[in-house]
Amino acid sequence: MIDIKLIRANPDLFIHAAKVKNISVDINRLLEIDKQLLHLRQELQEIRTEQNKTGKEIPRLDGQEKQAKIEQLTKLKTRAKEISQQIDNLQPEFDRLMLLVPQPPDPSVPIGADEKDNVEIKKVGEIRKFDFEPLDHVELGKALDIIDIDRGVKLAGARNYCLKGAGVLLHQAVLKLAIDIIRKKGFTLLTVPVLVRDKVMYGTGYFPVGMDQAYLVERDGLSLAGTAEVPLTAYHADEILDEADLPKKYAALTPCYRREAGAAGKDTRGLYRIHYFDKVEQVIIGPNDAEMSVRFHQEILANSEEVLQALELPYRVVNVCTGDLGQGQVQKFDIETWMPSRNAYGETHSASRFHEFQARRLNIRYRGEDGKLRFCHTLNNTVIASPRILIPILELYQNRDGSVTIPHALRDYMDGMEKIERK
């Protein structure tokens, strides 16, 4: 949510933000309704003041003078009711438009239409050159009997899968490694619900813009979260924190559910774009300080890079362009890991900062040393998401004989297993 005062002061900034983020919202209509509401509320306040004054005068009067005041009071009540009804009629449209206003991107965010316009910042690691014809992760998984897509589809439809045997161990090992790394960074681990109230989805900015991507449990007013970012960020909703206790650093491992609406025909093979997966997420709730938020952004990005470096996977970091940014994001850095079957880097992590966009919607505030209340800043990033990360692990660590070498960083989590081999 954006402070309406900021929109009033600089509407062109938000009109531009909507344009470059490809978000449809009528800022001029919002300001027109805002102006009407301000006028109506001011008139209503004046009427109520007059009502109070007149109500106190009536007991001291008699005769025609008293009757005139009674008639005046009746007219005031009627007008107050009319104004209240006008406010009630306008408020829903105002609220709807406010929920659509995007956060303006940072000036350093490149202008662009979609992911093709993201700008590479750096590359880390060497891309493996094979001296044999490599298999993709689907072929490897089937041959090693560790991935069963056919039965996953039988159970739950397209974009589903089952992991088996050593595939499950590899999946769990990656998650355990990520948890250990982020815990050592001072993040508090939480177990949180992934079936959450709709107001939590609205609060974190996943509704209304992203509603078509969520699985809805409409009978109960609940939704399945597509990321632990949702419950972690909302953990302190409607609370006033102490500045001395900031930043709050949380991490959680949760299942994640996404409908992938509109993704038909895109990345359909294998484990890249699927309906459910497990993810370790990191969230920071910090003070309302733009420079500090930039430092936190670099911190959570580095945490995720450390996981990939431990796995010895080649990756790159990109500065995400405006057209690929979410509604509330000030800036986002994606980490893309090399995937031989795609002959390209594929997105595996997204590090975002929001300033007060989410905190304002969730009403997360803190009291500063000066005693004033301010909205917090929020940030989040993937620590690891699996099974997508299994794509580069399986494909880059495969051997000529069809086996897959286990990365050294994962062997202790797999009882010392060094290879996954054909049975």
Short mmCIF file of C-alpha atoms in Angstrom, two decimals:
data_model
loop_
_atom_site.label_atom_id
_atom_site.label_comp_id
_atom_site.label_asym_id
_atom_site.label_seq_id
_atom_site.Cartn_x
_atom_site.Cartn_y
_atom_site.Cartn_z
CA MET A 1 0.00 0.00 0.00
CA ILE A 2 1.23 3.46 -0.88
CA ASP A 3 0.69 6.51 1.36
CA ILE A 4 -2.07 8.50 -0.37
CA LYS A 5 -0.23 11.69 0.61
CA LEU A 6 2.67 10.64 -1.63
CA ILE A 7 0.30 9.99 -4.53
CA ARG A 8 -1.34 13.38 -4.06
CA ALA A 9 2.05 15.09 -3.97
CA ASN A 10 3.48 13.40 -7.07
CA PRO A 11 0.87 11.61 -9.18
CA ASP A 12 3.13 11.48 -12.25
CA LEU A 13 5.60 9.31 -10.34
CA PHE A 14 2.94 6.66 -9.78
CA ILE A 15 1.49 6.96 -13.27
CA HIS A 16 4.99 6.28 -14.58
CA ALA A 17 5.48 3.38 -12.14
CA ALA A 18 2.26 1.76 -13.32
CA LYS A 19 3.32 2.17 -16.94
CA VAL A 20 6.80 0.66 -16.60
CA LYS A 21 5.55 -2.16 -14.36
CA ASN A 22 2.68 -2.98 -16.73
CA ILE A 23 0.08 -2.54 -13.99
CA SER A 24 -3.36 -1.25 -14.92
CA VAL A 25 -4.55 1.37 -12.44
CA ASP A 26 -6.20 4.75 -13.03
CA ILE A 27 -4.27 7.16 -10.80
CA ASN A 28 -6.28 10.16 -11.96
CA ARG A 29 -9.53 8.43 -11.05
CA LEU A 30 -8.07 7.53 -7.65
CA LEU A 31 -7.19 11.17 -6.98
CA GLU A 32 -10.63 12.32 -8.15
CA ILE A 33 -12.32 9.97 -5.67
CA ASP A 34 -9.83 10.98 -2.97
CA LYS A 35 -10.72 14.64 -3.52
CA GLN A 36 -14.44 13.88 -3.28
CA LEU A 37 -13.95 11.87 -0.08
CA LEU A 38 -11.89 14.63 1.50
CA HIS A 39 -14.58 17.20 0.69
CA LEU A 40 -17.39 14.96 1.94
CA ARG A 41 -15.60 14.11 5.18
CA GLN A 42 -14.85 17.76 5.83
CA GLU A 43 -18.51 18.66 5.26
CA LEU A 44 -19.61 15.77 7.48
CA GLN A 45 -17.31 16.96 10.25
CA GLU A 46 -18.70 20.48 9.98
CA ILE A 47 -22.27 19.13 10.14
CA ARG A 48 -21.51 17.04 13.21
CA THR A 49 -19.94 20.04 14.89
CA GLU A 50 -23.08 22.03 14.11
CA GLN A 51 -25.27 19.15 15.33
CA ASN A 52 -23.47 19.09 18.68
CA LYS A 53 -23.76 22.84 19.02
CA THR A 54 -27.45 22.86 18.09
CA GLY A 55 -28.22 19.90 20.33
CA LYS A 56 -26.80 21.78 23.31
CA GLU A 57 -28.76 24.94 22.48
CA ILE A 58 -32.21 23.32 22.17
CA PRO A 59 -32.78 22.59 25.92
CA ARG A 60 -32.22 26.29 26.68
CA LEU A 61 -34.81 27.48 24.15
CA ASP A 62 -38.59 27.48 23.89
CA GLY A 63 -41.36 28.44 21.54
CA GLN A 64 -40.75 29.11 17.87
CA GLU A 65 -37.02 29.53 18.39
CA LYS A 66 -36.81 26.03 19.84
CA GLN A 67 -38.92 24.59 17.03
CA ALA A 68 -36.67 26.25 14.43
CA LYS A 69 -33.60 24.68 15.99
CA ILE A 70 -35.27 21.27 16.07
CA GLU A 71 -36.06 21.59 12.35
CA GLN A 72 -32.49 22.70 11.69
CA LEU A 73 -31.19 19.67 13.57
CA THR A 74 -33.44 17.38 11.52
CA LYS A 75 -32.07 18.83 8.28
CA LEU A 76 -28.52 18.40 9.55
CA LYS A 77 -29.18 14.75 10.37
CA THR A 78 -30.68 14.17 6.93
CA ARG A 79 -27.70 15.77 5.20
CA ALA A 80 -25.27 13.82 7.38
CA LYS A 81 -26.99 10.60 6.36
CA GLU A 82 -26.77 11.58 2.67
CA ILE A 83 -23.05 12.33 2.96
CA SER A 84 -22.36 9.11 4.85
CA GLN A 85 -24.08 7.18 2.07
CA GLN A 86 -21.98 8.96 -0.58
CA ILE A 87 -18.83 8.09 1.35
CA ASP A 88 -19.94 4.46 1.63
CA ASN A 89 -20.50 4.38 -2.13
CA LEU A 90 -17.11 5.87 -2.99
CA GLN A 91 -14.94 4.10 -0.40
CA PRO A 92 -14.90 0.62 -2.04
CA GLU A 93 -13.64 2.03 -5.35
CA PHE A 94 -11.02 4.08 -3.53
CA ASP A 95 -9.86 1.00 -1.61
CA ARG A 96 -9.78 -1.13 -4.78
CA LEU A 97 -7.65 1.42 -6.65
CA MET A 98 -5.30 1.90 -3.69
CA LEU A 99 -4.61 -1.85 -3.67
CA LEU A 100 -3.48 -1.62 -7.29
CA VAL A 101 -1.06 1.32 -7.02
CA PRO A 102 2.50 0.07 -7.58
CA GLN A 103 5.61 0.91 -5.64
CA PRO A 104 7.85 3.10 -7.83
CA PRO A 105 11.05 1.25 -8.77
CA ASP A 106 14.46 2.37 -7.63
CA PRO A 107 16.23 4.64 -10.17
CA SER A 108 18.86 1.93 -10.68
CA VAL A 109 16.25 -0.55 -11.97
CA PRO A 110 16.53 -0.91 -15.78
CA ILE A 111 13.48 0.01 -17.84
CA GLY A 112 12.24 -3.01 -19.76
CA ALA A 113 9.24 -5.04 -20.85
CA ASP A 114 9.99 -8.52 -19.48
CA GLU A 115 12.73 -10.90 -18.30
CA LYS A 116 14.58 -10.52 -21.62
CA ASP A 117 15.43 -6.97 -20.57
CA ASN A 118 16.97 -7.94 -17.22
CA VAL A 119 20.56 -6.74 -16.89
CA GLU A 120 23.36 -9.08 -15.87
CA ILE A 121 25.44 -7.86 -12.93
CA LYS A 122 27.93 -10.70 -12.54
CA LYS A 123 28.72 -14.32 -13.31
CA VAL A 124 30.25 -16.80 -10.89
CA GLY A 125 31.71 -20.22 -11.71
CA GLU A 126 32.74 -22.02 -14.86
CA ILE A 127 30.17 -23.71 -17.09
CA ARG A 128 31.02 -27.38 -17.47
CA LYS A 129 31.99 -28.63 -20.94
CA PHE A 130 31.00 -32.25 -21.49
CA ASP A 131 33.09 -34.79 -23.42
CA PHE A 132 29.96 -36.91 -23.88
CA GLU A 133 26.34 -36.25 -24.80
CA PRO A 134 24.70 -35.21 -21.50
CA LEU A 135 21.18 -36.19 -20.50
CA ASP A 136 18.63 -33.77 -19.13
CA HIS A 137 17.31 -34.12 -15.58
CA VAL A 138 14.15 -35.89 -16.72
CA GLU A 139 16.11 -38.59 -18.55
CA LEU A 140 18.56 -38.90 -15.66
CA GLY A 141 15.77 -39.06 -13.09
CA LYS A 142 13.95 -41.77 -14.98
CA ALA A 143 17.07 -43.85 -15.63
CA LEU A 144 18.17 -43.60 -11.99
CA ASP A 145 14.58 -44.20 -10.77
CA ILE A 146 14.59 -41.04 -8.64
CA ILE A 147 12.01 -38.89 -10.47
CA ASP A 148 8.59 -40.15 -11.55
CA ILE A 149 6.70 -37.48 -13.47
CA ASP A 150 4.16 -39.84 -15.06
CA ARG A 151 2.74 -40.98 -11.73
CA GLY A 152 2.83 -37.45 -10.35
CA VAL A 153 0.63 -36.41 -13.27
CA LYS A 154 -1.62 -39.40 -12.66
CA LEU A 155 -2.08 -38.30 -9.05
CA ALA A 156 -2.56 -34.57 -9.51
CA GLY A 157 -2.48 -33.56 -13.18
CA ALA A 158 0.06 -31.65 -15.25
CA ARG A 159 3.10 -29.99 -13.66
CA ASN A 160 3.25 -32.52 -10.85
CA TYR A 161 5.87 -35.14 -10.00
CA CYS A 162 7.08 -37.67 -7.47
CA LEU A 163 10.61 -38.03 -6.12
CA LYS A 164 11.88 -41.47 -5.14
CA GLY A 165 14.69 -42.99 -3.12
CA ALA A 166 17.95 -41.11 -3.59
CA GLY A 167 16.01 -38.30 -5.30
CA VAL A 168 14.20 -37.65 -2.03
CA LEU A 169 17.47 -37.78 -0.10
CA LEU A 170 19.07 -35.30 -2.51
CA HIS A 171 16.05 -32.99 -2.25
CA GLN A 172 16.12 -33.10 1.56
CA ALA A 173 19.89 -32.66 1.68
CA VAL A 174 19.72 -29.44 -0.32
CA LEU A 175 17.07 -28.05 2.04
CA LYS A 176 19.03 -29.07 5.14
CA LEU A 177 22.18 -27.41 3.79
CA ALA A 178 20.26 -24.18 3.18
CA ILE A 179 18.72 -24.26 6.67
CA ASP A 180 22.11 -24.76 8.30
CA ILE A 181 23.68 -21.91 6.33
CA ILE A 182 20.89 -19.41 7.01
CA ARG A 183 20.67 -20.39 10.69
CA LYS A 184 24.37 -19.66 11.12
CA LYS A 185 23.74 -16.21 9.65
CA GLY A 186 21.62 -15.37 12.69
CA PHE A 187 18.18 -15.92 11.18
CA THR A 188 15.50 -17.29 13.50
CA LEU A 189 13.85 -20.42 12.13
CA LEU A 190 10.06 -20.54 12.18
CA THR A 191 7.44 -23.12 11.33
CA VAL A 192 4.51 -21.20 9.87
CA PRO A 193 1.11 -21.97 8.29
CA VAL A 194 0.98 -22.06 4.50
CA LEU A 195 -2.82 -22.01 4.44
CA VAL A 196 -3.38 -18.37 5.34
CA ARG A 197 -6.18 -15.83 5.62
CA ASP A 198 -6.94 -13.70 2.58
CA LYS A 199 -5.99 -10.53 4.45
CA VAL A 200 -2.45 -11.92 4.74
CA MET A 201 -2.33 -12.38 0.95
CA TYR A 202 -3.61 -8.84 0.45
CA GLY A 203 -1.17 -7.56 3.05
CA THR A 204 1.89 -9.02 1.38
CA GLY A 205 0.75 -7.84 -2.05
CA TYR A 206 -0.16 -11.21 -3.56
CA PHE A 207 -3.80 -10.13 -3.78
CA PRO A 208 -5.45 -8.71 -5.77
CA VAL A 209 -2.80 -8.52 -8.53
CA GLY A 210 -1.61 -12.13 -8.19
CA MET A 211 -4.85 -13.78 -7.17
CA ASP A 212 -5.03 -15.88 -10.35
CA GLN A 213 -1.78 -17.61 -9.33
CA ALA A 214 -3.04 -18.79 -5.94
CA TYR A 215 -4.98 -21.88 -4.93
CA LEU A 216 -8.05 -20.59 -3.09
CA VAL A 217 -9.94 -22.32 -0.29
CA GLU A 218 -12.89 -19.98 -0.76
CA ARG A 219 -15.26 -21.71 1.67
CA ASP A 220 -12.91 -20.87 4.55
CA GLY A 221 -11.53 -17.56 3.27
CA LEU A 222 -8.05 -19.09 3.08
CA SER A 223 -5.39 -19.47 0.39
CA LEU A 224 -2.35 -21.66 -0.09
CA ALA A 225 0.75 -19.47 -0.01
CA GLY A 226 3.13 -19.64 -2.94
CA THR A 227 6.07 -18.80 -0.69
CA ALA A 228 6.94 -18.62 3.01
CA GLU A 229 7.47 -14.90 2.42
CA VAL A 230 3.74 -14.50 3.00
CA PRO A 231 3.42 -15.86 6.56
CA LEU A 232 6.92 -14.75 7.57
CA THR A 233 6.36 -11.13 6.53
CA ALA A 234 2.88 -11.09 8.09
CA TYR A 235 4.14 -12.63 11.34
CA HIS A 236 4.16 -9.19 13.02
CA ALA A 237 1.03 -7.80 11.33
CA ASP A 238 -0.83 -5.20 13.41
CA GLU A 239 2.05 -4.96 15.87
CA ILE A 240 4.20 -2.09 17.09
CA LEU A 241 7.81 -3.18 17.45
CA ASP A 242 10.68 -1.50 19.28
CA GLU A 243 13.36 0.01 17.08
CA ALA A 244 15.98 -1.63 19.30
CA ASP A 245 14.62 -5.05 18.30
CA LEU A 246 15.07 -4.39 14.58
CA PRO A 247 15.95 -5.93 12.25
CA LYS A 248 13.91 -9.10 12.64
CA LYS A 249 15.47 -11.88 10.58
CA TYR A 250 13.38 -14.97 9.93
CA ALA A 251 13.64 -18.10 7.81
CA ALA A 252 11.27 -20.98 7.19
CA LEU A 253 11.07 -24.17 5.18
CA THR A 254 7.59 -24.64 3.73
CA PRO A 255 5.81 -26.30 0.85
CA CYS A 256 4.79 -23.75 -1.78
CA TYR A 257 1.80 -23.90 -4.13
CA ARG A 258 1.37 -22.02 -7.41
CA ARG A 259 -1.24 -22.39 -10.12
CA GLU A 260 1.13 -21.07 -12.81
CA ALA A 261 -1.88 -19.55 -14.56
CA GLY A 262 -1.04 -18.34 -18.04
CA ALA A 263 2.09 -20.49 -18.22
CA ALA A 264 0.66 -23.09 -20.62
CA GLY A 265 3.30 -24.21 -23.09
CA LYS A 266 6.10 -22.49 -21.13
CA ASP A 267 8.83 -24.51 -19.38
CA THR A 268 6.56 -27.54 -19.34
CA ARG A 269 9.26 -30.22 -19.35
CA GLY A 270 10.50 -31.60 -16.08
CA LEU A 271 10.83 -29.86 -12.75
CA TYR A 272 11.31 -26.22 -13.76
CA ARG A 273 7.78 -24.81 -13.54
CA ILE A 274 5.63 -26.96 -11.27
CA HIS A 275 2.62 -26.57 -8.99
CA TYR A 276 4.22 -27.47 -5.67
CA PHE A 277 7.73 -27.43 -4.28
CA ASP A 278 9.65 -26.88 -1.06
CA LYS A 279 11.54 -23.70 -0.33
CA VAL A 280 13.67 -22.19 2.40
CA GLU A 281 12.87 -18.47 2.49
CA GLN A 282 14.60 -15.61 4.30
CA VAL A 283 12.79 -12.43 5.37
CA ILE A 284 14.05 -9.26 7.01
CA ILE A 285 11.79 -6.73 8.75
CA GLY A 286 13.87 -3.62 9.33
CA PRO A 287 13.63 0.08 10.13
CA ASN A 288 12.34 2.67 7.68
CA ASP A 289 15.77 3.50 6.30
CA ALA A 290 16.38 3.27 2.54
CA GLU A 291 20.18 2.99 2.82
CA MET A 292 19.93 0.27 5.44
CA SER A 293 17.45 -1.61 3.23
CA VAL A 294 19.99 -1.59 0.40
CA ARG A 295 22.55 -3.16 2.75
CA PHE A 296 20.05 -5.81 3.85
CA HIS A 297 19.29 -6.49 0.19
CA GLN A 298 22.93 -7.23 -0.47
CA GLU A 299 23.07 -9.38 2.66
CA ILE A 300 20.23 -11.70 1.68
CA LEU A 301 21.59 -11.91 -1.85
CA ALA A 302 24.99 -12.97 -0.50
CA ASN A 303 23.37 -15.59 1.73
CA SER A 304 21.84 -17.31 -1.28
CA GLU A 305 25.03 -17.03 -3.29
CA GLU A 306 26.83 -18.82 -0.47
CA VAL A 307 24.51 -21.81 -0.86
CA LEU A 308 25.19 -22.01 -4.59
CA GLN A 309 28.91 -21.63 -4.01
CA ALA A 310 28.79 -24.48 -1.48
CA LEU A 311 27.09 -26.59 -4.16
CA GLU A 312 29.73 -25.42 -6.68
CA LEU A 313 27.11 -24.46 -9.24
CA PRO A 314 27.75 -21.74 -11.87
CA TYR A 315 25.31 -18.85 -11.67
CA ARG A 316 24.75 -15.25 -12.55
CA VAL A 317 22.98 -12.33 -10.85
CA VAL A 318 20.66 -10.02 -12.80
CA ASN A 319 19.09 -6.67 -12.00
CA VAL A 320 15.42 -7.29 -12.83
CA CYS A 321 13.84 -4.74 -15.17
CA THR A 322 10.68 -2.77 -14.44
CA GLY A 323 8.38 -4.96 -16.53
CA ASP A 324 9.48 -8.06 -14.61
CA LEU A 325 9.08 -6.46 -11.17
CA GLY A 326 6.17 -7.19 -8.89
CA GLN A 327 3.72 -4.52 -7.79
CA GLY A 328 5.37 -3.85 -4.44
CA GLN A 329 9.03 -4.36 -5.26
CA VAL A 330 11.40 -1.41 -5.22
CA GLN A 331 14.14 -3.59 -6.70
CA LYS A 332 14.74 -7.28 -7.31
CA PHE A 333 17.87 -9.27 -8.05
CA ASP A 334 17.41 -12.72 -9.54
CA ILE A 335 20.00 -15.44 -9.25
CA GLU A 336 20.00 -17.71 -12.29
CA THR A 337 21.82 -21.04 -12.20
CA TRP A 338 23.24 -22.72 -15.32
CA MET A 339 21.06 -25.55 -16.61
CA PRO A 340 22.60 -27.57 -19.48
CA SER A 341 19.25 -28.86 -20.75
CA ARG A 342 18.11 -25.27 -21.29
CA ASN A 343 21.54 -24.21 -22.56
CA ALA A 344 20.93 -21.14 -20.44
CA TYR A 345 20.77 -19.79 -16.93
CA GLY A 346 17.45 -20.49 -15.21
CA GLU A 347 16.04 -18.42 -12.34
CA THR A 348 16.44 -20.14 -8.97
CA HIS A 349 16.33 -17.21 -6.48
CA SER A 350 14.62 -13.81 -6.26
CA ALA A 351 15.84 -11.20 -3.76
CA SER A 352 13.40 -8.30 -3.28
CA ARG A 353 13.07 -5.18 -1.21
CA PHE A 354 9.76 -3.42 -0.71
CA HIS A 355 10.41 -0.38 1.50
CA GLU A 356 7.16 0.10 3.47
CA PHE A 357 4.79 -1.27 0.80
CA GLN A 358 4.03 -4.54 2.61
CA ALA A 359 4.38 -3.17 6.13
CA ARG A 360 1.83 -0.43 5.46
CA ARG A 361 -0.69 -2.99 4.15
CA LEU A 362 0.04 -5.29 7.11
CA ASN A 363 0.25 -2.44 9.64
CA ILE A 364 3.73 -3.42 10.90
CA ARG A 365 5.17 -0.42 12.71
CA TYR A 366 7.91 0.41 15.18
CA ARG A 367 8.47 3.17 17.67
CA GLY A 368 11.68 5.11 17.09
CA GLU A 369 13.94 6.64 19.69
CA ASP A 370 12.11 9.93 19.11
CA GLY A 371 8.84 8.25 20.12
CA LYS A 372 7.32 8.48 16.62
CA LEU A 373 5.67 5.52 14.93
CA ARG A 374 6.95 4.48 11.52
CA PHE A 375 6.22 1.65 9.11
CA CYS A 376 8.93 -0.96 8.77
CA HIS A 377 10.77 -1.92 5.59
CA THR A 378 10.60 -5.54 4.42
CA LEU A 379 12.84 -7.72 2.26
CA ASN A 380 12.92 -11.36 1.23
CA ASN A 381 14.90 -13.87 -0.81
CA THR A 382 14.96 -17.55 -1.60
CA VAL A 383 17.66 -19.46 0.27
CA ILE A 384 16.98 -22.53 -1.87
CA ALA A 385 13.99 -23.97 -3.72
CA SER A 386 13.78 -27.64 -4.58
CA PRO A 387 13.27 -29.59 -6.77
CA ARG A 388 14.13 -26.81 -9.28
CA ILE A 389 17.68 -26.68 -7.94
CA LEU A 390 17.94 -30.43 -8.65
CA ILE A 391 17.95 -29.58 -12.37
CA PRO A 392 21.47 -28.08 -12.38
CA ILE A 393 22.73 -30.50 -9.74
CA LEU A 394 21.70 -33.59 -11.69
CA GLU A 395 22.68 -32.22 -15.08
CA LEU A 396 26.02 -30.69 -14.12
CA TYR A 397 27.16 -33.54 -11.86
CA GLN A 398 26.24 -36.38 -14.24
CA ASN A 399 28.84 -38.87 -15.44
CA ARG A 400 29.37 -40.72 -18.71
CA ASP A 401 28.02 -43.97 -17.20
CA GLY A 402 24.71 -42.30 -16.29
CA SER A 403 25.48 -41.91 -12.60
CA VAL A 404 25.37 -38.57 -10.76
CA THR A 405 28.08 -37.46 -8.35
CA ILE A 406 26.80 -35.99 -5.10
CA PRO A 407 28.19 -32.48 -4.43
CA HIS A 408 30.65 -32.61 -1.51
CA ALA A 409 28.54 -30.15 0.52
CA LEU A 410 25.60 -32.59 0.51
CA ARG A 411 27.32 -35.88 1.31
CA ASP A 412 27.12 -35.56 5.09
CA TYR A 413 23.36 -35.06 4.71
CA MET A 414 23.13 -38.26 2.65
CA ASP A 415 24.97 -40.65 4.97
CA GLY A 416 28.18 -40.24 3.01
CA MET A 417 26.67 -41.22 -0.35
CA GLU A 418 29.03 -40.16 -3.13
CA LYS A 419 27.05 -41.16 -6.21
CA ILE A 420 23.55 -41.95 -7.35
CA GLU A 421 23.93 -44.93 -9.65
CA ARG A 422 21.68 -47.05 -11.84
CA LYS A 423 20.30 -50.02 -10.00
#
